[in-house]
Amino acid sequence: MPILDVKELRTYFTTLRGPVKAVDGVSFQVEKGEAVGLAGESGCGKTTTALSILKILPSNGRVIGGKILFKGMDIVKLSEDEMRKKIRWKGVSIVFQGAMNALNPVFRVGDQISEAILTHEKISKEEADERVRKLFETVGLDPERAPNYPHEFSGGMRQRALIAMALACNPALLIADEPGTALDVIVAAQVLKLMRELKKKLDLAMIMITHDLSIIAETCEKCVIMYGGKVAEYADVVSIFKDPEHPYTQGLINAFPSIKAPRTELTSIPGSPPDLLDPPPACRFHPRCPYAMEICRKEEPMPIDIGKQHYVACHLVTKK
Ligand code: SF4
């Protein structure tokens, strides 16, 4: 049984102009010890999917359909109290982007982590502090720095501290939302290396949210390519990069430089992501797709398994 099984998830936001269908029928699974990447342009529903899993949506957001099964338990049906006691921190935790702002500047870093432990577990302050020291070691921080304040840490150290905090209650699933954003390239690479090591060492299941496909190539086993709140393509990472079938996936890959491939011009995807208040009918990608046909404007393509659990939602595949 997968650790996480997201089935036909629909999360909408109520706005004065009407409902925004931010996530509209998204399905994917995460197995124990496996990392799954959620990729796509800004506004495609990646972060909303993560917030739905943790039930921490903004007040105007609501899961209106589908299931989120965590170890077989449907998170959608759980109360706020059950989420606090059973899921958040102990079951699923998240590392948000922007390490600069996620720590409280007026409290010591170690205390912020031990506070999180004490809120969720009945252990003594001494035991929590000891765990903080071990967590610091796990993420490559000097435990002697636990009494420091956030402003005494570099950006990379703060990101490591946030990862330590997310691991504080031994979650089975860690969600990382753009973990390298706002860090310089070298520090971001170190943080990603750390995440890979932690996944292996702790047998963690992970969801890596990013618009950067190279991060997914380096850290994940599977990849969900999202477009306009829907899954365009979902497969193991090798299939996604070697045999992308969806024109949007092909466009994303062509827009990224490869150091191994022969030198070619990078091609961007023309146009911009859809307005989810009024998305294009049928295939949401059709206004930008170089292969759009009549049927693409009339019928929504459903995801089809083209073999080895490689799902593609595109009429080109149906016609093959
Ligand atoms: Fe392009 Fe049509 Fe496939 Fe959509 S369904 S990606 S418009 S070919």
mmCIF file of C-alpha atoms and ligand atoms in Angstrom:
data_model
loop_
_atom_site.group_PDB
_atom_site.id
_atom_site.type_symbol
_atom_site.label_atom_id
_atom_site.label_comp_id
_atom_site.label_asym_id
_atom_site.label_seq_id
_atom_site.Cartn_x
_atom_site.Cartn_y
_atom_site.Cartn_z
ATOM 1 C CA MET A 1 0.000 0.000 0.000
ATOM 2 C CA PRO A 2 1.417 3.435 -0.894
ATOM 3 C CA ILE A 3 2.085 5.887 1.958
ATOM 4 C CA LEU A 4 0.079 8.507 0.083
ATOM 5 C CA ASP A 5 -2.602 7.892 -2.516
ATOM 6 C CA VAL A 6 -4.118 11.058 -3.973
ATOM 7 C CA LYS A 7 -7.231 10.228 -5.977
ATOM 8 C CA GLU A 8 -9.030 12.696 -8.235
ATOM 9 C CA LEU A 9 -8.292 15.595 -5.873
ATOM 10 C CA ARG A 10 -10.247 18.784 -6.538
ATOM 11 C CA THR A 11 -9.430 21.942 -4.589
ATOM 12 C CA TYR A 12 -11.213 25.153 -5.483
ATOM 13 C CA PHE A 13 -10.885 28.697 -4.177
ATOM 14 C CA THR A 14 -13.915 30.932 -3.789
ATOM 15 C CA THR A 15 -13.307 34.423 -5.130
ATOM 16 C CA LEU A 16 -15.560 37.394 -5.882
ATOM 17 C CA ARG A 17 -15.153 36.612 -9.582
ATOM 18 C CA GLY A 18 -16.127 32.946 -9.157
ATOM 19 C CA PRO A 19 -14.462 29.621 -8.251
ATOM 20 C CA VAL A 20 -10.785 29.147 -9.102
ATOM 21 C CA LYS A 21 -10.230 25.483 -9.967
ATOM 22 C CA ALA A 22 -6.661 25.349 -8.692
ATOM 23 C CA VAL A 23 -6.484 21.547 -8.500
ATOM 24 C CA ASP A 24 -8.950 19.734 -10.715
ATOM 25 C CA GLY A 25 -8.794 15.952 -10.664
ATOM 26 C CA VAL A 26 -5.199 15.242 -9.656
ATOM 27 C CA SER A 27 -4.107 11.657 -8.890
ATOM 28 C CA PHE A 28 -0.715 10.237 -7.938
ATOM 29 C CA GLN A 29 0.864 7.906 -5.395
ATOM 30 C CA VAL A 30 3.939 8.037 -3.167
ATOM 31 C CA GLU A 31 5.498 4.820 -1.885
ATOM 32 C CA LYS A 32 7.650 4.454 1.229
ATOM 33 C CA GLY A 33 11.194 5.663 0.634
ATOM 34 C CA GLU A 34 10.241 7.186 -2.723
ATOM 35 C CA ALA A 35 10.455 10.796 -3.897
ATOM 36 C CA VAL A 36 7.822 12.132 -6.255
ATOM 37 C CA GLY A 37 8.308 15.463 -7.985
ATOM 38 C CA LEU A 38 5.435 17.832 -8.724
ATOM 39 C CA ALA A 39 6.483 20.075 -11.590
ATOM 40 C CA GLY A 40 4.948 22.761 -13.752
ATOM 41 C CA GLU A 41 4.802 26.517 -14.171
ATOM 42 C CA SER A 42 3.660 28.842 -11.383
ATOM 43 C CA GLY A 43 -0.054 28.559 -10.726
ATOM 44 C CA CYS A 44 -0.387 24.989 -12.022
ATOM 45 C CA GLY A 45 -1.598 23.698 -8.639
ATOM 46 C CA LYS A 46 1.590 22.210 -7.133
ATOM 47 C CA THR A 47 1.545 24.107 -3.855
ATOM 48 C CA THR A 48 -2.255 23.903 -3.554
ATOM 49 C CA THR A 49 -1.928 20.119 -3.791
ATOM 50 C CA ALA A 50 0.558 20.181 -0.885
ATOM 51 C CA LEU A 51 -1.608 22.509 1.211
ATOM 52 C CA SER A 52 -4.596 20.222 0.566
ATOM 53 C CA ILE A 53 -2.621 17.206 1.829
ATOM 54 C CA LEU A 54 -1.871 19.055 5.078
ATOM 55 C CA LYS A 55 -5.297 20.746 5.208
ATOM 56 C CA ILE A 56 -3.728 24.163 5.620
ATOM 57 C CA LEU A 57 -5.474 25.892 2.739
ATOM 58 C CA PRO A 58 -6.260 29.618 2.941
ATOM 59 C CA SER A 59 -9.761 30.306 4.284
ATOM 60 C CA ASN A 60 -11.289 30.613 0.806
ATOM 61 C CA GLY A 61 -9.891 27.241 -0.338
ATOM 62 C CA ARG A 62 -11.687 23.931 -0.011
ATOM 63 C CA VAL A 63 -11.224 20.341 -1.130
ATOM 64 C CA ILE A 64 -14.466 19.755 -2.987
ATOM 65 C CA GLY A 65 -13.793 16.267 -4.279
ATOM 66 C CA GLY A 66 -11.520 13.256 -4.311
ATOM 67 C CA LYS A 67 -9.565 11.405 -1.658
ATOM 68 C CA ILE A 68 -6.177 11.847 -0.008
ATOM 69 C CA LEU A 69 -5.336 8.502 1.546
ATOM 70 C CA PHE A 70 -2.423 8.644 3.972
ATOM 71 C CA LYS A 71 -1.592 5.107 5.125
ATOM 72 C CA GLY A 72 -5.127 4.228 4.056
ATOM 73 C CA MET A 73 -6.774 7.021 6.112
ATOM 74 C CA ASP A 74 -8.730 9.643 4.129
ATOM 75 C CA ILE A 75 -7.303 13.002 5.197
ATOM 76 C CA VAL A 76 -10.168 14.853 3.511
ATOM 77 C CA LYS A 77 -12.568 13.443 6.093
ATOM 78 C CA LEU A 78 -10.430 14.175 9.178
ATOM 79 C CA SER A 79 -11.321 16.954 11.623
ATOM 80 C CA GLU A 80 -8.891 19.753 12.478
ATOM 81 C CA ASP A 81 -8.238 18.048 15.819
ATOM 82 C CA GLU A 82 -7.454 14.694 14.149
ATOM 83 C CA MET A 83 -5.173 16.447 11.655
ATOM 84 C CA ARG A 84 -3.221 18.016 14.515
ATOM 85 C CA LYS A 85 -2.985 14.801 16.520
ATOM 86 C CA LYS A 86 -2.451 12.224 13.774
ATOM 87 C CA ILE A 87 -1.160 13.804 10.579
ATOM 88 C CA ARG A 88 0.745 17.086 10.809
ATOM 89 C CA TRP A 89 4.360 16.772 11.944
ATOM 90 C CA LYS A 90 4.053 13.090 12.972
ATOM 91 C CA GLY A 91 2.689 11.805 9.658
ATOM 92 C CA VAL A 92 3.344 14.512 7.095
ATOM 93 C CA SER A 93 5.442 17.632 7.429
ATOM 94 C CA ILE A 94 6.467 20.381 5.073
ATOM 95 C CA VAL A 95 9.493 22.543 4.407
ATOM 96 C CA PHE A 96 8.247 25.795 2.929
ATOM 97 C CA GLN A 97 10.175 27.893 0.457
ATOM 98 C CA GLY A 98 11.890 31.006 1.734
ATOM 99 C CA ALA A 99 14.047 29.903 4.676
ATOM 100 C CA MET A 100 14.615 33.555 5.520
ATOM 101 C CA ASN A 101 11.087 34.136 6.735
ATOM 102 C CA ALA A 102 10.019 30.762 8.107
ATOM 103 C CA LEU A 103 11.909 30.989 11.412
ATOM 104 C CA ASN A 104 10.808 33.395 14.137
ATOM 105 C CA PRO A 105 13.620 35.972 14.479
ATOM 106 C CA VAL A 106 13.106 36.527 18.236
ATOM 107 C CA PHE A 107 13.480 32.894 19.374
ATOM 108 C CA ARG A 108 16.555 30.678 19.422
ATOM 109 C CA VAL A 109 16.597 28.171 16.537
ATOM 110 C CA GLY A 110 16.946 25.123 18.818
ATOM 111 C CA ASP A 111 14.064 26.292 21.017
ATOM 112 C CA GLN A 112 11.805 26.690 18.010
ATOM 113 C CA ILE A 113 12.434 23.065 17.093
ATOM 114 C CA SER A 114 12.104 21.704 20.645
ATOM 115 C CA GLU A 115 8.862 23.695 21.017
ATOM 116 C CA ALA A 116 7.472 21.898 17.962
ATOM 117 C CA ILE A 117 8.457 18.534 19.492
ATOM 118 C CA LEU A 118 6.921 19.383 22.880
ATOM 119 C CA THR A 119 3.658 20.468 21.252
ATOM 120 C CA HIS A 120 3.237 17.051 19.675
ATOM 121 C CA GLU A 121 4.898 14.611 22.047
ATOM 122 C CA LYS A 122 4.751 14.033 25.778
ATOM 123 C CA ILE A 123 8.457 14.161 26.548
ATOM 124 C CA SER A 124 10.567 16.344 28.832
ATOM 125 C CA LYS A 125 12.291 19.560 27.725
ATOM 126 C CA GLU A 126 15.677 17.827 28.241
ATOM 127 C CA GLU A 127 14.673 14.946 25.959
ATOM 128 C CA ALA A 128 13.396 17.413 23.336
ATOM 129 C CA ASP A 129 16.669 19.398 23.518
ATOM 130 C CA GLU A 130 18.651 16.180 23.111
ATOM 131 C CA ARG A 131 16.589 15.314 20.047
ATOM 132 C CA VAL A 132 17.266 18.794 18.643
ATOM 133 C CA ARG A 133 21.005 18.172 18.995
ATOM 134 C CA LYS A 134 20.648 14.866 17.117
ATOM 135 C CA LEU A 135 18.515 16.537 14.449
ATOM 136 C CA PHE A 136 21.170 19.216 14.016
ATOM 137 C CA GLU A 137 23.742 16.489 13.453
ATOM 138 C CA THR A 138 21.432 14.683 11.008
ATOM 139 C CA VAL A 139 21.100 17.774 8.819
ATOM 140 C CA GLY A 140 24.782 18.675 9.024
ATOM 141 C CA LEU A 141 24.568 21.531 11.549
ATOM 142 C CA ASP A 142 26.829 21.893 14.559
ATOM 143 C CA PRO A 143 24.641 21.074 17.627
ATOM 144 C CA GLU A 144 26.505 23.815 19.521
ATOM 145 C CA ARG A 145 24.703 26.315 17.279
ATOM 146 C CA ALA A 146 21.242 25.316 18.587
ATOM 147 C CA PRO A 147 21.108 28.288 21.035
ATOM 148 C CA ASN A 148 21.777 30.774 18.196
ATOM 149 C CA TYR A 149 19.132 33.099 16.780
ATOM 150 C CA PRO A 150 18.084 32.845 13.104
ATOM 151 C CA HIS A 151 20.004 36.008 12.136
ATOM 152 C CA GLU A 152 23.221 34.247 13.248
ATOM 153 C CA PHE A 153 22.628 31.524 10.615
ATOM 154 C CA SER A 154 23.408 31.758 6.895
ATOM 155 C CA GLY A 155 20.628 31.073 4.382
ATOM 156 C CA GLY A 156 21.783 27.487 3.874
ATOM 157 C CA MET A 157 21.959 26.881 7.644
ATOM 158 C CA ARG A 158 18.424 28.220 8.090
ATOM 159 C CA GLN A 159 17.172 25.897 5.362
ATOM 160 C CA ARG A 160 18.896 22.987 7.130
ATOM 161 C CA ALA A 161 17.294 24.079 10.430
ATOM 162 C CA LEU A 162 13.873 24.081 8.759
ATOM 163 C CA ILE A 163 14.492 20.585 7.441
ATOM 164 C CA ALA A 164 15.499 19.540 10.994
ATOM 165 C CA MET A 165 12.259 21.071 12.275
ATOM 166 C CA ALA A 166 10.216 19.233 9.656
ATOM 167 C CA LEU A 167 11.872 15.951 10.723
ATOM 168 C CA ALA A 168 11.384 16.661 14.452
ATOM 169 C CA CYS A 169 8.512 14.211 14.969
ATOM 170 C CA ASN A 170 9.734 11.506 12.568
ATOM 171 C CA PRO A 171 7.206 11.985 9.758
ATOM 172 C CA ALA A 172 6.684 9.272 7.163
ATOM 173 C CA LEU A 173 6.245 11.837 4.389
ATOM 174 C CA LEU A 174 8.153 15.072 3.896
ATOM 175 C CA ILE A 175 6.945 17.719 1.464
ATOM 176 C CA ALA A 176 9.544 20.181 0.223
ATOM 177 C CA ASP A 177 8.136 23.249 -1.524
ATOM 178 C CA GLU A 178 10.822 24.769 -3.744
ATOM 179 C CA PRO A 179 13.565 23.952 -1.200
ATOM 180 C CA GLY A 180 16.346 25.603 -3.222
ATOM 181 C CA THR A 181 14.560 28.873 -3.947
ATOM 182 C CA ALA A 182 16.222 32.012 -2.561
ATOM 183 C CA LEU A 183 19.499 30.140 -1.960
ATOM 184 C CA ASP A 184 22.577 30.601 -4.100
ATOM 185 C CA VAL A 185 23.344 27.778 -6.545
ATOM 186 C CA ILE A 186 26.025 26.062 -4.459
ATOM 187 C CA VAL A 187 24.043 26.170 -1.218
ATOM 188 C CA ALA A 188 20.899 24.996 -3.033
ATOM 189 C CA ALA A 189 22.876 22.028 -4.411
ATOM 190 C CA GLN A 190 24.079 21.190 -0.869
ATOM 191 C CA VAL A 191 20.509 21.307 0.454
ATOM 192 C CA LEU A 192 19.312 18.987 -2.311
ATOM 193 C CA LYS A 193 22.190 16.600 -1.594
ATOM 194 C CA LEU A 194 21.126 16.602 2.048
ATOM 195 C CA MET A 195 17.528 15.803 1.098
ATOM 196 C CA ARG A 196 18.698 12.873 -1.037
ATOM 197 C CA GLU A 197 20.815 11.554 1.835
ATOM 198 C CA LEU A 198 17.986 11.927 4.351
ATOM 199 C CA LYS A 199 15.557 10.113 2.097
ATOM 200 C CA LYS A 200 17.955 7.187 1.891
ATOM 201 C CA LYS A 201 19.012 7.193 5.530
ATOM 202 C CA LEU A 202 15.522 7.614 7.014
ATOM 203 C CA ASP A 203 13.644 5.728 4.261
ATOM 204 C CA LEU A 204 11.489 8.835 3.904
ATOM 205 C CA ALA A 205 8.759 9.311 1.361
ATOM 206 C CA MET A 206 9.057 12.742 -0.217
ATOM 207 C CA ILE A 207 7.139 15.118 -2.433
ATOM 208 C CA MET A 208 9.404 17.634 -4.122
ATOM 209 C CA ILE A 209 7.592 20.674 -5.470
ATOM 210 C CA THR A 210 9.542 22.640 -8.028
ATOM 211 C CA HIS A 211 9.399 24.377 -11.385
ATOM 212 C CA ASP A 212 12.997 23.217 -11.982
ATOM 213 C CA LEU A 213 13.045 19.870 -13.775
ATOM 214 C CA SER A 214 16.743 19.347 -13.059
ATOM 215 C CA ILE A 215 15.929 19.118 -9.319
ATOM 216 C CA ILE A 216 13.420 16.375 -10.056
ATOM 217 C CA ALA A 217 15.880 14.547 -12.298
ATOM 218 C CA GLU A 218 18.407 14.547 -9.461
ATOM 219 C CA THR A 219 16.208 13.717 -6.506
ATOM 220 C CA CYS A 220 13.032 11.890 -7.544
ATOM 221 C CA GLU A 221 11.955 8.455 -8.734
ATOM 222 C CA LYS A 222 8.638 9.610 -10.185
ATOM 223 C CA CYS A 223 7.343 12.860 -11.623
ATOM 224 C CA VAL A 224 3.924 14.451 -11.977
ATOM 225 C CA ILE A 225 3.826 17.156 -14.646
ATOM 226 C CA MET A 226 0.953 19.495 -13.831
ATOM 227 C CA TYR A 227 -0.696 22.008 -16.119
ATOM 228 C CA GLY A 228 -3.626 24.264 -15.275
ATOM 229 C CA GLY A 229 -4.579 22.279 -12.143
ATOM 230 C CA LYS A 230 -4.498 18.919 -13.912
ATOM 231 C CA VAL A 231 -1.998 16.119 -14.451
ATOM 232 C CA ALA A 232 -0.572 16.289 -17.967
ATOM 233 C CA GLU A 233 1.870 13.395 -17.552
ATOM 234 C CA TYR A 234 2.857 11.085 -14.694
ATOM 235 C CA ALA A 235 5.576 8.458 -14.860
ATOM 236 C CA ASP A 236 8.946 7.347 -13.533
ATOM 237 C CA VAL A 237 11.606 10.017 -13.970
ATOM 238 C CA VAL A 238 13.535 8.122 -16.679
ATOM 239 C CA SER A 239 10.429 7.840 -18.882
ATOM 240 C CA ILE A 240 9.548 11.501 -18.352
ATOM 241 C CA PHE A 241 12.998 12.673 -19.441
ATOM 242 C CA LYS A 242 13.754 10.064 -22.112
ATOM 243 C CA ASP A 243 10.314 9.583 -23.643
ATOM 244 C CA PRO A 244 8.113 12.565 -22.771
ATOM 245 C CA GLU A 245 4.797 12.050 -24.542
ATOM 246 C CA HIS A 246 2.805 15.141 -23.599
ATOM 247 C CA PRO A 247 3.557 18.263 -25.681
ATOM 248 C CA TYR A 248 3.703 20.319 -22.464
ATOM 249 C CA THR A 249 6.311 17.994 -20.924
ATOM 250 C CA GLN A 250 8.286 18.137 -24.164
ATOM 251 C CA GLY A 251 8.072 21.949 -24.053
ATOM 252 C CA LEU A 252 9.283 22.068 -20.450
ATOM 253 C CA ILE A 253 12.218 19.767 -21.175
ATOM 254 C CA ASN A 254 13.199 21.725 -24.301
ATOM 255 C CA ALA A 255 13.167 24.920 -22.243
ATOM 256 C CA PHE A 256 15.904 23.561 -19.941
ATOM 257 C CA PRO A 257 19.572 23.417 -20.937
ATOM 258 C CA SER A 258 21.333 20.044 -20.897
ATOM 259 C CA ILE A 259 25.072 19.809 -20.416
ATOM 260 C CA LYS A 260 25.193 16.398 -22.127
ATOM 261 C CA ALA A 261 23.029 17.042 -25.215
ATOM 262 C CA PRO A 262 24.471 18.729 -28.320
ATOM 263 C CA ARG A 263 24.227 22.519 -28.271
ATOM 264 C CA THR A 264 20.803 23.617 -29.455
ATOM 265 C CA GLU A 265 18.741 26.726 -28.929
ATOM 266 C CA LEU A 266 16.421 26.577 -25.940
ATOM 267 C CA THR A 267 12.799 26.940 -26.932
ATOM 268 C CA SER A 268 10.293 28.489 -24.574
ATOM 269 C CA ILE A 269 6.623 27.537 -24.544
ATOM 270 C CA PRO A 270 4.677 30.356 -26.192
ATOM 271 C CA GLY A 271 1.833 32.037 -24.298
ATOM 272 C CA SER A 272 1.148 31.876 -20.581
ATOM 273 C CA PRO A 273 -0.547 29.479 -18.154
ATOM 274 C CA PRO A 274 -4.363 29.519 -18.169
ATOM 275 C CA ASP A 275 -6.538 31.748 -15.994
ATOM 276 C CA LEU A 276 -8.106 29.143 -13.709
ATOM 277 C CA LEU A 277 -11.170 31.331 -13.182
ATOM 278 C CA ASP A 278 -11.997 30.723 -16.802
ATOM 279 C CA PRO A 279 -9.746 27.951 -18.134
ATOM 280 C CA PRO A 280 -9.788 26.995 -21.806
ATOM 281 C CA PRO A 281 -12.340 24.245 -22.525
ATOM 282 C CA ALA A 282 -11.371 20.603 -23.089
ATOM 283 C CA CYS A 283 -7.541 20.368 -23.114
ATOM 284 C CA ARG A 284 -6.372 23.343 -21.065
ATOM 285 C CA PHE A 285 -3.079 23.373 -22.946
ATOM 286 C CA HIS A 286 -4.640 23.691 -26.412
ATOM 287 C CA PRO A 287 -4.101 27.483 -26.858
ATOM 288 C CA ARG A 288 -0.334 26.902 -26.457
ATOM 289 C CA CYS A 289 0.027 23.472 -28.017
ATOM 290 C CA PRO A 290 1.771 23.200 -31.392
ATOM 291 C CA TYR A 291 -0.174 20.001 -32.156
ATOM 292 C CA ALA A 292 -3.659 21.173 -31.147
ATOM 293 C CA MET A 293 -6.431 19.551 -33.180
ATOM 294 C CA GLU A 294 -10.177 20.105 -33.400
ATOM 295 C CA ILE A 295 -10.866 17.416 -30.791
ATOM 296 C CA CYS A 296 -8.523 19.165 -28.312
ATOM 297 C CA ARG A 297 -10.905 22.140 -28.177
ATOM 298 C CA LYS A 298 -13.968 19.945 -27.699
ATOM 299 C CA GLU A 299 -13.069 16.946 -25.540
ATOM 300 C CA GLU A 300 -10.966 16.778 -22.431
ATOM 301 C CA PRO A 301 -8.181 14.189 -22.807
ATOM 302 C CA MET A 302 -8.232 11.679 -19.963
ATOM 303 C CA PRO A 303 -4.991 10.199 -18.570
ATOM 304 C CA ILE A 304 -4.149 6.918 -20.283
ATOM 305 C CA ASP A 305 -1.598 4.357 -19.109
ATOM 306 C CA ILE A 306 0.662 3.836 -22.122
ATOM 307 C CA GLY A 307 2.583 1.104 -20.295
ATOM 308 C CA LYS A 308 4.574 0.679 -17.083
ATOM 309 C CA GLN A 309 2.300 3.162 -15.301
ATOM 310 C CA HIS A 310 3.242 6.018 -17.620
ATOM 311 C CA TYR A 311 0.094 8.184 -17.749
ATOM 312 C CA VAL A 312 -0.470 10.808 -20.428
ATOM 313 C CA ALA A 313 -3.513 13.063 -20.850
ATOM 314 C CA CYS A 314 -3.329 13.991 -24.527
ATOM 315 C CA HIS A 315 -5.420 13.153 -27.612
ATOM 316 C CA LEU A 316 -2.243 12.494 -29.609
ATOM 317 C CA VAL A 317 -1.639 9.459 -27.425
ATOM 318 C CA THR A 318 -5.236 8.263 -27.767
ATOM 319 C CA LYS A 319 -4.832 8.367 -31.550
ATOM 320 C CA LYS A 320 -1.586 6.337 -31.622
HETATM 321 FE FE1 SF4 B 1 -1.964 19.363 -27.485
HETATM 322 FE FE2 SF4 B 1 -4.316 18.294 -28.036
HETATM 323 FE FE3 SF4 B 1 -2.563 16.943 -26.613
HETATM 324 FE FE4 SF4 B 1 -3.795 19.029 -25.567
HETATM 325 S S1 SF4 B 1 -4.746 17.119 -26.199
HETATM 326 S S2 SF4 B 1 -1.641 18.564 -25.417
HETATM 327 S S3 SF4 B 1 -3.923 20.372 -27.346
HETATM 328 S S4 SF4 B 1 -2.355 17.580 -28.750
#
